[in-house]
Amino acid sequence: MSVQSAARRLTAPDIRARKGGEPIVSLTAYHAHTARLVDPHVDFMLVGDSLGMVMHGMETTVPVTVDMMILQGQAVMRGSARALVVVDLPFGSYEGSPQQAFATAARVLKETGAGAVKLEGGRRMAETVRFLADRGVPVMGHVGLTPQAINTLGSFKALGRDEASAALILDDARSIAEAGAFSIVLEAISEPLARQITEEVAPPTIGIGGSPACDGQILVLEDMLGLSDRVPRFVKKFADIGPAIGAAVEAYASEVRARSFPGPEHVYAPKKG
Ligand code: KIV
């Protein structure tokens, strides 16, 4: 007997087929409740390792573990029904060898039910991307600013703004495109470079600090909602819900102190008889 859900979830091949078409919309999600809110409006949700910084207050994404990614990936899958869910492979869980990457990716896909993984890196990861793609693991690439490399980069600044560095990033994108990545995130690179990569590579590009010409865009949900203290230039705040949360908590605190909350409608009367 086959089991079918009401609406089919988007897949990596669906995203791959969107090259040059209607822009691909995506956001990060780490929780079931935010996934539920985001799901109707996006094509894919990324359970990004940015969760280490956004949810846990870490300085970088380096300490994030596979177990953390699996826990939040499971939550996002439970909270969504339609969008493709992509889970980041965290630092140290895939770079050692293609075999290590396959073992981690297989565990992530089996334990979360997500449809794809993302990993950072260009030329140096091409062999791994091919190894995974050949074995049934859809891989989203990520080039340009790769936050897991913070200890070698030194800071989170935009890249590809001079000819030499632009040529390296173009080569990175070409390498993982040829290796079989089904789409590629372009983070914090010069706008003409993001445009050029989008024109040259076969899979769709997803910009975050890229170009409006990219095949799609992604932002960290908490950044675009105005919940993050400091955000990079590429973030547009589509809402400012931080103050609204502060005001609600302040109102709650004053009603608790005044004993006006809970009101009669929030308490239970004894059963009659
Ligand atoms: O971890 C993350 O949220 C990401 C996006 C910024 C693309 O990789």
PDB file of N, CA and C in Angstrom, residues 194-227:
ATOM      1  N   ALA A 194      28.237  37.752  -8.894  1.00  0.00           N
ATOM      2  CA  ALA A 194      27.067  36.877  -8.666  1.00  0.00           C
ATOM      3  C   ALA A 194      26.248  36.765  -9.953  1.00  0.00           C
ATOM      4  N   ARG A 195      26.127  37.875 -10.661  1.00  0.00           N
ATOM      5  CA  ARG A 195      25.394  37.886 -11.939  1.00  0.00           C
ATOM      6  C   ARG A 195      26.103  36.978 -12.958  1.00  0.00           C
ATOM      7  N   GLN A 196      27.436  37.121 -13.033  1.00  0.00           N
ATOM      8  CA  GLN A 196      28.209  36.322 -14.005  1.00  0.00           C
ATOM      9  C   GLN A 196      28.102  34.826 -13.699  1.00  0.00           C
ATOM     10  N   ILE A 197      28.243  34.472 -12.400  1.00  0.00           N
ATOM     11  CA  ILE A 197      28.144  33.049 -12.022  1.00  0.00           C
ATOM     12  C   ILE A 197      26.765  32.522 -12.415  1.00  0.00           C
ATOM     13  N   THR A 198      25.732  33.313 -12.127  1.00  0.00           N
ATOM     14  CA  THR A 198      24.361  32.890 -12.448  1.00  0.00           C
ATOM     15  C   THR A 198      24.211  32.633 -13.951  1.00  0.00           C
ATOM     16  N   GLU A 199      24.841  33.489 -14.750  1.00  0.00           N
ATOM     17  CA  GLU A 199      24.754  33.302 -16.207  1.00  0.00           C
ATOM     18  C   GLU A 199      25.525  32.073 -16.675  1.00  0.00           C
ATOM     19  N   GLU A 200      26.619  31.758 -15.955  1.00  0.00           N
ATOM     20  CA  GLU A 200      27.520  30.705 -16.459  1.00  0.00           C
ATOM     21  C   GLU A 200      27.232  29.295 -15.969  1.00  0.00           C
ATOM     22  N   VAL A 201      26.694  29.152 -14.744  1.00  0.00           N
ATOM     23  CA  VAL A 201      26.557  27.777 -14.225  1.00  0.00           C
ATOM     24  C   VAL A 201      25.163  27.227 -14.521  1.00  0.00           C
ATOM     25  N   ALA A 202      25.085  25.913 -14.642  1.00  0.00           N
ATOM     26  CA  ALA A 202      23.806  25.273 -14.994  1.00  0.00           C
ATOM     27  C   ALA A 202      22.810  25.238 -13.828  1.00  0.00           C
ATOM     28  N   PRO A 203      23.251  24.952 -12.583  1.00  0.00           N
ATOM     29  CA  PRO A 203      22.248  24.920 -11.511  1.00  0.00           C
ATOM     30  C   PRO A 203      21.826  26.324 -11.079  1.00  0.00           C
ATOM     31  N   PRO A 204      20.642  26.450 -10.482  1.00  0.00           N
ATOM     32  CA  PRO A 204      20.209  27.763 -10.006  1.00  0.00           C
ATOM     33  C   PRO A 204      21.098  28.289  -8.884  1.00  0.00           C
ATOM     34  N   THR A 205      21.312  29.597  -8.890  1.00  0.00           N
ATOM     35  CA  THR A 205      22.071  30.236  -7.806  1.00  0.00           C
ATOM     36  C   THR A 205      21.081  30.879  -6.839  1.00  0.00           C
ATOM     37  N   ILE A 206      21.452  30.843  -5.558  1.00  0.00           N
ATOM     38  CA  ILE A 206      20.617  31.425  -4.510  1.00  0.00           C
ATOM     39  C   ILE A 206      21.461  32.500  -3.837  1.00  0.00           C
ATOM     40  N   GLY A 207      21.054  33.748  -3.981  1.00  0.00           N
ATOM     41  CA  GLY A 207      21.870  34.845  -3.463  1.00  0.00           C
ATOM     42  C   GLY A 207      21.541  35.200  -2.022  1.00  0.00           C
ATOM     43  N   ILE A 208      22.595  35.544  -1.286  1.00  0.00           N
ATOM     44  CA  ILE A 208      22.454  36.182   0.036  1.00  0.00           C
ATOM     45  C   ILE A 208      23.623  37.156   0.064  1.00  0.00           C
ATOM     46  N   GLY A 209      23.335  38.428  -0.299  1.00  0.00           N
ATOM     47  CA  GLY A 209      24.435  39.339  -0.576  1.00  0.00           C
ATOM     48  C   GLY A 209      25.039  38.986  -1.918  1.00  0.00           C
ATOM     49  N   GLY A 210      24.189  38.656  -2.890  1.00  0.00           N
ATOM     50  CA  GLY A 210      24.628  38.290  -4.241  1.00  0.00           C
ATOM     51  C   GLY A 210      24.168  39.331  -5.244  1.00  0.00           C
ATOM     52  N   SER A 211      23.082  39.015  -5.951  1.00  0.00           N
ATOM     53  CA  SER A 211      22.584  39.909  -7.001  1.00  0.00           C
ATOM     54  C   SER A 211      21.098  39.627  -7.196  1.00  0.00           C
ATOM     55  N   PRO A 212      20.335  40.657  -7.596  1.00  0.00           N
ATOM     56  CA  PRO A 212      18.927  40.384  -7.952  1.00  0.00           C
ATOM     57  C   PRO A 212      18.824  39.464  -9.166  1.00  0.00           C
ATOM     58  N   ALA A 213      19.936  39.318  -9.895  1.00  0.00           N
ATOM     59  CA  ALA A 213      19.927  38.428 -11.064  1.00  0.00           C
ATOM     60  C   ALA A 213      20.029  36.958 -10.668  1.00  0.00           C
ATOM     61  N   CYS A 214      20.353  36.659  -9.411  1.00  0.00           N
ATOM     62  CA  CYS A 214      20.439  35.248  -8.988  1.00  0.00           C
ATOM     63  C   CYS A 214      19.092  34.568  -9.233  1.00  0.00           C
ATOM     64  N   ASP A 215      19.136  33.245  -9.343  1.00  0.00           N
ATOM     65  CA  ASP A 215      17.900  32.499  -9.614  1.00  0.00           C
ATOM     66  C   ASP A 215      16.966  32.474  -8.413  1.00  0.00           C
ATOM     67  N   GLY A 216      17.484  32.793  -7.236  1.00  0.00           N
ATOM     68  CA  GLY A 216      16.657  32.838  -6.033  1.00  0.00           C
ATOM     69  C   GLY A 216      17.364  33.632  -4.968  1.00  0.00           C
ATOM     70  N   GLN A 217      16.685  33.836  -3.850  1.00  0.00           N
ATOM     71  CA  GLN A 217      17.266  34.585  -2.724  1.00  0.00           C
ATOM     72  C   GLN A 217      16.983  33.833  -1.430  1.00  0.00           C
ATOM     73  N   ILE A 218      17.882  34.014  -0.469  1.00  0.00           N
ATOM     74  CA  ILE A 218      17.665  33.470   0.879  1.00  0.00           C
ATOM     75  C   ILE A 218      18.095  34.512   1.902  1.00  0.00           C
ATOM     76  N   LEU A 219      17.423  34.552   3.039  1.00  0.00           N
ATOM     77  CA  LEU A 219      17.851  35.353   4.188  1.00  0.00           C
ATOM     78  C   LEU A 219      17.644  34.516   5.442  1.00  0.00           C
ATOM     79  N   VAL A 220      18.330  34.887   6.502  1.00  0.00           N
ATOM     80  CA  VAL A 220      18.083  34.281   7.811  1.00  0.00           C
ATOM     81  C   VAL A 220      16.788  34.907   8.345  1.00  0.00           C
ATOM     82  N   LEU A 221      15.811  34.066   8.693  1.00  0.00           N
ATOM     83  CA  LEU A 221      14.478  34.550   9.082  1.00  0.00           C
ATOM     84  C   LEU A 221      14.563  35.610  10.186  1.00  0.00           C
ATOM     85  N   GLU A 222      15.307  35.319  11.237  1.00  0.00           N
ATOM     86  CA  GLU A 222      15.365  36.239  12.379  1.00  0.00           C
ATOM     87  C   GLU A 222      15.961  37.585  11.976  1.00  0.00           C
ATOM     88  N   ASP A 223      16.878  37.581  10.994  1.00  0.00           N
ATOM     89  CA  ASP A 223      17.466  38.847  10.524  1.00  0.00           C
ATOM     90  C   ASP A 223      16.414  39.691   9.808  1.00  0.00           C
ATOM     91  N   MET A 224      15.642  39.076   8.914  1.00  0.00           N
ATOM     92  CA  MET A 224      14.686  39.872   8.130  1.00  0.00           C
ATOM     93  C   MET A 224      13.453  40.264   8.952  1.00  0.00           C
ATOM     94  N   LEU A 225      13.271  39.604  10.121  1.00  0.00           N
ATOM     95  CA  LEU A 225      12.164  39.979  11.003  1.00  0.00           C
ATOM     96  C   LEU A 225      12.564  41.061  12.002  1.00  0.00           C
ATOM     97  N   GLY A 226      13.840  41.432  12.003  1.00  0.00           N
ATOM     98  CA  GLY A 226      14.285  42.472  12.930  1.00  0.00           C
ATOM     99  C   GLY A 226      14.554  41.954  14.327  1.00  0.00           C
ATOM    100  N   LEU A 227      14.896  40.658  14.430  1.00  0.00           N
ATOM    101  CA  LEU A 227      15.170  40.090  15.760  1.00  0.00           C
ATOM    102  C   LEU A 227      16.658  40.015  16.069  1.00  0.00           C
TER     103      LEU A 227
END
